[in-house]
Amino acid sequence: MKLITISVPAYNEEAMIQSLYQRVVEVMDKVSVNYQFELLFINDGSKDGTLAEIENLRENDERVSVVDLSRNYGKEIAMAAGFDYAKGDALVTMDADLQHPPEVILKMLELWELGYEDVYAKRNHREGERFLKKATSKCYYKILQKLSRIPVLPDAGDFRLLDRRAIDALRNLRETQRYTKGLYNWIGFKKN
Ligand code: UDP
Ligand code: MG
């Protein structure tokens, strides 16, 4: 049985924790014959009841765990903590606010089984974002591509599955000013 770590950085997400948990459980129940999961929250110095919500889940479900950061370090560092504490054969990193639909994890697992070590979700449409945000985002990636020798995939967010080998490669990169979307490409594993 393979273990999948689902790693979720959370900053002031008290309203989302319970529904995220439910959605993740629903999805992972469908593949429970082949996979166990751990739901690893990284509480990034939340000032609301996020930690209490997580602790509440943890009392009833030992698949839930939490790394409680001492203050707000930002999402990139919170994600790095997830890479450090993940026990899984693969890790899925996703946002707490359900902008990353957990159902997509099933497709990611299929691609992982085909041998891909870095499976990323691409946004079909930037839902709910205004024209200006879309345009600036497009521009940002264009400029970034010109400035950087490492390609960064546009619209490929941080909703991703990483094989254990890719996690370990990322763990060797101890940058504190992290840009994880660049690091994914720098470590160079087989992508889909
Ligand atoms: N997040 C975090 N630390 C922060 C800010 C955000 O861990 O300082 C988490 C947040 O809880 C969410 C994810 O990072 O799970 C993405 O944050 P957000 O939804 O604010 O970003 P966006 O949707 O604009 O990418
Ligand atoms: Mg969001």
Coordinates of N, CA, C and O in Angstrom, one line a residue, residues 9-131:
P9 N -0.5 24.1 3.0 CA -0.2 25.3 3.8 C -1.4 26.1 4.1 O -2.3 26.3 3.3
A10 N -1.5 26.6 5.4 CA -2.8 27.3 5.7 C -2.5 28.5 6.6 O -1.9 28.4 7.6
Y11 N -3.0 29.6 6.1 CA -2.8 30.9 6.8 C -4.2 31.5 6.9 O -4.8 31.9 5.9
N12 N -4.7 31.5 8.1 CA -6.1 32.1 8.4 C -7.1 31.4 7.5 O -7.8 32.1 6.8
E13 N -7.2 30.1 7.6 CA -8.2 29.4 6.8 C -9.2 28.7 7.6 O -9.7 27.6 7.2
E14 N -9.5 29.2 8.8 CA -10.4 28.4 9.7 C -11.7 28.0 9.1 O -12.2 26.9 9.3
A15 N -12.3 28.8 8.2 CA -13.5 28.5 7.5 C -13.4 27.3 6.5 O -14.4 26.7 6.1
M16 N -12.2 27.0 6.1 CA -12.0 26.1 5.0 C -11.6 24.7 5.4 O -11.8 23.7 4.7
I17 N -11.0 24.6 6.6 CA -10.3 23.4 7.0 C -11.3 22.2 7.0 O -11.0 21.1 6.4
Q18 N -12.5 22.3 7.6 CA -13.4 21.2 7.7 C -13.9 20.7 6.3 O -13.9 19.5 6.0
S19 N -14.2 21.7 5.4 CA -14.7 21.3 4.1 C -13.6 20.7 3.2 O -13.8 19.8 2.4
L20 N -12.4 21.2 3.4 CA -11.2 20.7 2.7 C -11.0 19.2 3.1 O -10.9 18.3 2.3
Y21 N -11.1 19.0 4.4 CA -10.9 17.6 4.9 C -11.9 16.7 4.3 O -11.6 15.6 3.9
Q22 N -13.2 17.1 4.4 CA -14.3 16.3 3.8 C -14.1 15.9 2.4 O -14.2 14.8 2.0
R23 N -13.7 16.9 1.6 CA -13.5 16.7 0.2 C -12.3 15.7 -0.1 O -12.4 14.8 -0.9
V24 N -11.3 15.9 0.7 CA -10.1 15.0 0.5 C -10.4 13.6 0.9 O -10.1 12.7 0.2
V25 N -11.1 13.4 2.0 CA -11.5 12.1 2.4 C -12.4 11.4 1.4 O -12.2 10.2 1.1
E26 N -13.4 12.2 0.9 CA -14.2 11.6 -0.2 C -13.5 11.1 -1.3 O -13.7 10.0 -1.8
V27 N -12.5 11.9 -1.8 CA -11.7 11.5 -3.0 C -10.8 10.3 -2.6 O -10.8 9.3 -3.4
M28 N -10.1 10.4 -1.5 CA -9.2 9.3 -1.2 C -9.8 8.0 -0.8 O -9.2 6.9 -1.0
D29 N -11.1 8.1 -0.4 CA -11.9 6.9 -0.1 C -12.0 6.0 -1.4 O -12.1 4.8 -1.3
K30 N -12.1 6.7 -2.5 CA -12.3 6.0 -3.8 C -11.2 5.2 -4.2 O -11.3 4.2 -5.0
V31 N -10.0 5.5 -3.7 CA -8.8 4.7 -4.1 C -8.1 4.1 -2.9 O -6.9 3.7 -2.9
S32 N -8.9 3.9 -1.8 CA -8.4 3.4 -0.5 C -7.8 1.9 -0.6 O -7.1 1.5 0.3
V33 N -8.2 1.2 -1.7 CA -7.7 -0.1 -1.9 C -6.1 -0.1 -2.2 O -5.4 -0.9 -1.7
N34 N -5.7 1.0 -2.9 CA -4.3 1.1 -3.3 C -3.5 2.1 -2.5 O -2.3 2.0 -2.5
Y35 N -4.2 3.1 -1.9 CA -3.5 4.2 -1.3 C -4.0 4.5 0.1 O -5.2 4.6 0.3
Q36 N -3.0 4.7 1.0 CA -3.3 5.4 2.3 C -2.9 6.8 2.1 O -2.1 7.2 1.2
F37 N -3.5 7.7 2.9 CA -3.0 9.1 2.9 C -2.8 9.7 4.2 O -3.3 9.2 5.2
E38 N -1.9 10.7 4.3 CA -1.8 11.5 5.4 C -2.2 12.9 5.0 O -1.7 13.4 3.9
L39 N -2.9 13.6 5.8 CA -3.3 15.0 5.4 C -2.5 15.9 6.4 O -2.7 16.0 7.6
L40 N -1.4 16.5 5.8 CA -0.4 17.3 6.6 C -0.7 18.8 6.4 O -0.4 19.3 5.3
F41 N -1.2 19.4 7.4 CA -1.4 20.8 7.4 C -0.1 21.5 7.9 O 0.5 21.1 8.8
I42 N 0.2 22.6 7.3 CA 1.3 23.5 7.8 C 0.6 24.8 8.2 O 0.1 25.6 7.4
N43 N 0.4 25.0 9.5 CA -0.2 26.2 10.0 C 0.8 27.3 10.0 O 1.8 27.3 10.8
D44 N 0.7 28.2 9.1 CA 1.7 29.3 8.9 C 1.4 30.5 9.7 O 1.2 31.6 9.2
G45 N 1.4 30.3 11.0 CA 1.2 31.4 12.0 C -0.2 32.1 11.9 O -0.3 33.3 12.0
S46 N -1.2 31.3 11.7 CA -2.5 31.8 11.5 C -2.9 32.5 12.8 O -2.6 32.2 13.9
K47 N -3.7 33.6 12.6 CA -4.2 34.4 13.8 C -5.6 34.0 14.1 O -6.1 34.5 15.1
D48 N -6.2 33.2 13.3 CA -7.6 32.8 13.6 C -7.6 31.4 14.2 O -6.7 30.9 14.7
G49 N -8.8 30.7 14.1 CA -8.9 29.4 14.7 C -8.4 28.2 13.8 O -8.9 27.1 14.0
T50 N -7.6 28.5 12.8 CA -7.1 27.4 11.9 C -6.5 26.2 12.7 O -6.9 25.1 12.5
L51 N -5.6 26.5 13.6 CA -5.0 25.4 14.4 C -6.0 24.6 15.2 O -6.0 23.4 15.2
A52 N -6.9 25.3 15.8 CA -8.0 24.6 16.6 C -8.8 23.7 15.7 O -9.1 22.6 16.0
E53 N -9.1 24.2 14.5 CA -9.9 23.4 13.5 C -9.1 22.1 13.1 O -9.6 21.0 13.1
I54 N -7.8 22.3 12.9 CA -7.0 21.1 12.6 C -6.9 20.2 13.7 O -7.0 18.9 13.5
E55 N -6.6 20.7 14.9 CA -6.5 19.8 16.1 C -7.8 19.0 16.3 O -7.8 17.9 16.7
N56 N -8.9 19.7 16.0 CA -10.2 19.0 16.1 C -10.3 17.8 15.2 O -10.8 16.7 15.6
L57 N -9.9 18.0 14.0 CA -9.9 16.9 13.0 C -8.9 15.8 13.5 O -9.2 14.6 13.4
R58 N -7.8 16.2 14.0 CA -6.7 15.3 14.4 C -7.2 14.4 15.6 O -6.7 13.2 15.6
E59 N -8.0 14.9 16.4 CA -8.5 14.1 17.5 C -9.3 12.9 17.0 O -9.4 11.8 17.7
N60 N -10.0 13.1 15.9 CA -10.9 12.0 15.4 C -10.3 11.2 14.3 O -10.9 10.2 13.9
D61 N -9.2 11.7 13.7 CA -8.7 11.0 12.5 C -7.1 11.1 12.6 O -6.6 12.2 12.4
E62 N -6.5 10.0 12.8 CA -5.0 10.0 13.0 C -4.3 10.2 11.6 O -3.1 10.3 11.6
R63 N -5.0 10.2 10.5 CA -4.4 10.5 9.3 C -4.1 12.0 9.1 O -3.3 12.4 8.2
V64 N -4.7 12.8 10.0 CA -4.4 14.3 10.0 C -3.2 14.6 10.9 O -3.1 14.1 12.0
S65 N -2.3 15.4 10.4 CA -1.2 15.9 11.2 C -1.0 17.4 10.9 O -1.5 17.9 9.9
V66 N -0.2 18.0 11.8 CA 0.1 19.4 11.6 C 1.5 19.8 12.0 O 2.0 19.3 12.9
V67 N 2.1 20.7 11.2 CA 3.3 21.3 11.6 C 2.9 22.8 11.9 O 2.2 23.4 11.0
D68 N 3.2 23.2 13.1 CA 2.7 24.5 13.5 C 3.9 25.5 13.5 O 4.7 25.5 14.5
L69 N 4.0 26.3 12.5 CA 5.1 27.3 12.4 C 4.9 28.4 13.5 O 3.8 28.8 13.8
S70 N 6.0 28.9 14.0 CA 6.0 29.8 15.1 C 5.4 31.2 14.7 O 5.0 31.9 15.6
R71 N 5.5 31.5 13.4 CA 4.9 32.8 13.0 C 4.5 32.6 11.5 O 4.7 31.5 11.0
N72 N 4.1 33.7 10.9 CA 3.8 33.6 9.5 C 5.0 33.8 8.6 O 5.7 34.9 8.6
Y73 N 5.4 32.7 7.9 CA 6.6 32.8 7.1 C 6.3 32.9 5.7 O 7.2 33.1 4.9
G74 N 5.1 32.8 5.3 CA 4.7 32.9 3.8 C 4.6 31.5 3.3 O 5.2 30.5 3.7
K75 N 3.8 31.4 2.2 CA 3.5 30.1 1.6 C 4.7 29.3 1.1 O 4.7 28.1 1.3
E76 N 5.7 29.9 0.6 CA 6.8 29.2 0.0 C 7.5 28.4 1.1 O 7.9 27.2 1.0
I77 N 7.7 29.1 2.3 CA 8.4 28.4 3.4 C 7.5 27.3 4.0 O 7.9 26.2 4.4
A78 N 6.2 27.6 4.1 CA 5.2 26.6 4.6 C 5.3 25.4 3.7 O 5.3 24.2 4.2
M79 N 5.3 25.6 2.4 CA 5.4 24.4 1.5 C 6.7 23.6 1.8 O 6.7 22.4 1.7
A80 N 7.8 24.3 2.0 CA 9.0 23.7 2.2 C 9.0 22.8 3.5 O 9.5 21.7 3.5
A81 N 8.3 23.3 4.5 CA 8.1 22.5 5.7 C 7.3 21.2 5.4 O 7.6 20.2 5.9
G82 N 6.3 21.4 4.5 CA 5.6 20.2 4.0 C 6.5 19.2 3.4 O 6.4 18.0 3.7
F83 N 7.4 19.6 2.6 CA 8.4 18.7 1.9 C 9.2 18.0 3.0 O 9.5 16.8 2.9
D84 N 9.6 18.7 4.1 CA 10.4 18.1 5.1 C 9.7 17.1 6.0 O 10.3 16.1 6.4
Y85 N 8.4 17.3 6.2 CA 7.7 16.4 7.1 C 6.9 15.3 6.5 O 6.4 14.4 7.1
A86 N 6.8 15.4 5.1 CA 6.0 14.4 4.4 C 6.6 13.0 4.6 O 7.8 12.8 4.4
K87 N 5.8 12.0 4.9 CA 6.2 10.6 5.0 C 5.9 9.8 3.7 O 6.3 8.7 3.6
G88 N 5.2 10.4 2.8 CA 4.6 9.7 1.7 C 5.6 9.2 0.6 O 6.7 9.7 0.5
D89 N 5.1 8.3 -0.2 CA 5.8 7.8 -1.4 C 5.7 8.9 -2.5 O 6.5 9.0 -3.4
A90 N 4.6 9.7 -2.3 CA 4.4 10.8 -3.2 C 3.7 11.9 -2.3 O 3.2 11.6 -1.3
L91 N 3.8 13.1 -2.8 CA 3.2 14.2 -2.0 C 2.4 15.1 -3.0 O 2.8 15.3 -4.1
V92 N 1.2 15.4 -2.6 CA 0.4 16.4 -3.3 C 0.4 17.7 -2.5 O 0.0 17.6 -1.3
T93 N 0.8 18.7 -3.1 CA 0.7 20.0 -2.4 C -0.5 20.8 -3.0 O -0.7 20.9 -4.2
M94 N -1.3 21.3 -2.1 CA -2.5 22.1 -2.6 C -2.9 23.1 -1.6 O -2.6 23.1 -0.4
D95 N -3.6 24.1 -2.1 CA -4.1 25.2 -1.2 C -5.2 24.8 -0.3 O -6.0 23.9 -0.7
A96 N -5.4 25.5 0.8 CA -6.4 25.2 1.7 C -7.8 25.7 1.3 O -8.8 25.2 1.7
D97 N -7.8 26.7 0.3 CA -9.1 27.4 0.1 C -10.0 26.7 -1.0 O -10.9 27.3 -1.5
L98 N -9.6 25.5 -1.3 CA -10.4 24.7 -2.3 C -10.4 25.3 -3.7 O -11.2 24.9 -4.6
Q99 N -9.4 26.2 -4.0 CA -9.2 26.6 -5.4 C -8.6 25.5 -6.2 O -8.6 25.5 -7.4
H100 N -8.0 24.5 -5.5 CA -7.5 23.3 -6.1 C -8.4 22.2 -5.9 O -8.4 21.6 -4.8
P101 N -9.2 21.8 -6.8 CA -10.2 20.7 -6.6 C -9.6 19.4 -6.3 O -8.8 18.8 -7.1
P102 N -9.8 18.8 -5.1 CA -9.2 17.5 -4.7 C -9.4 16.4 -5.6 O -8.6 15.5 -5.7
E103 N -10.5 16.4 -6.4 CA -10.9 15.4 -7.3 C -9.7 15.1 -8.3 O -9.5 14.0 -8.8
V104 N -9.0 16.2 -8.6 CA -7.9 16.1 -9.6 C -6.8 15.2 -9.1 O -6.0 14.6 -9.9
I105 N -6.7 15.0 -7.8 CA -5.7 14.1 -7.3 C -5.7 12.7 -7.9 O -4.7 12.1 -8.2
L106 N -6.9 12.2 -8.2 CA -7.1 10.9 -8.8 C -6.4 10.8 -10.2 O -5.7 9.8 -10.5
K107 N -6.5 11.8 -11.0 CA -5.8 11.9 -12.3 C -4.3 12.0 -12.0 O -3.5 11.4 -12.8
M108 N -3.9 12.8 -11.1 CA -2.5 12.9 -10.8 C -1.9 11.5 -10.4 O -0.8 11.2 -10.8
L109 N -2.6 10.7 -9.6 CA -2.1 9.4 -9.2 C -2.0 8.5 -10.4 O -1.0 7.8 -10.5
E110 N -2.9 8.6 -11.4 CA -2.8 7.8 -12.6 C -1.5 8.1 -13.3 O -0.8 7.2 -13.8
L111 N -1.2 9.4 -13.5 CA 0.0 9.8 -14.2 C 1.2 9.4 -13.4 O 2.2 9.0 -14.0
W112 N 1.2 9.5 -12.1 CA 2.3 9.1 -11.3 C 2.6 7.6 -11.5 O 3.7 7.2 -11.7
E113 N 1.5 6.8 -11.6 CA 1.7 5.3 -11.8 C 2.3 5.1 -13.2 O 2.9 4.0 -13.4
L114 N 2.1 6.0 -14.1 CA 2.7 5.8 -15.5 C 4.2 6.2 -15.5 O 4.8 6.1 -16.5
G115 N 4.7 6.7 -14.3 CA 6.1 7.0 -14.2 C 6.5 8.5 -14.2 O 7.6 8.8 -14.1
Y116 N 5.5 9.3 -14.2 CA 5.8 10.8 -14.1 C 6.0 11.1 -12.6 O 5.3 10.7 -11.7
E117 N 7.1 11.9 -12.4 CA 7.5 12.2 -11.0 C 7.1 13.6 -10.6 O 7.3 14.0 -9.4
D118 N 6.6 14.4 -11.5 CA 6.2 15.8 -11.2 C 5.0 16.0 -12.1 O 5.1 16.3 -13.2
V119 N 3.8 15.9 -11.4 CA 2.6 16.0 -12.2 C 1.9 17.3 -11.7 O 1.6 17.5 -10.5
Y120 N 1.7 18.2 -12.6 CA 1.2 19.5 -12.2 C -0.2 19.8 -12.9 O -0.4 19.4 -14.0
A121 N -1.0 20.4 -12.1 CA -2.3 20.8 -12.6 C -2.2 22.1 -13.3 O -1.6 23.1 -12.8
K122 N -2.8 22.2 -14.5 CA -2.8 23.5 -15.2 C -4.2 24.1 -15.1 O -5.1 23.3 -15.3
R123 N -4.3 25.3 -14.9 CA -5.6 25.9 -14.9 C -6.2 26.0 -16.3 O -5.5 26.6 -17.2
N124 N -7.4 25.6 -16.4 CA -8.1 25.7 -17.7 C -8.5 27.1 -18.0 O -8.3 27.7 -19.0
H125 N -9.0 27.7 -17.0 CA -9.4 29.1 -17.1 C -9.2 29.7 -15.7 O -9.4 29.0 -14.7
R126 N -8.8 30.9 -15.7 CA -8.5 31.5 -14.4 C -9.8 32.1 -13.8 O -10.1 33.2 -14.0
E127 N -10.5 31.2 -13.3 CA -11.9 31.4 -12.8 C -12.0 32.6 -11.8 O -11.2 32.6 -10.9
G128 N -12.9 33.4 -12.0 CA -13.1 34.5 -11.0 C -12.1 35.5 -10.9 O -12.1 36.4 -10.1
E129 N -11.1 35.5 -11.9 CA -10.1 36.5 -11.9 C -10.5 37.6 -12.9 O -10.9 37.3 -14.0
R130 N -10.2 38.8 -12.6 CA -10.5 39.9 -13.5 C -9.5 40.0 -14.6 O -8.4 39.5 -14.5
F131 N -10.0 40.7 -15.7 CA -9.1 40.9 -16.8 C -7.7 41.4 -16.5 O -6.7 40.8 -16.9

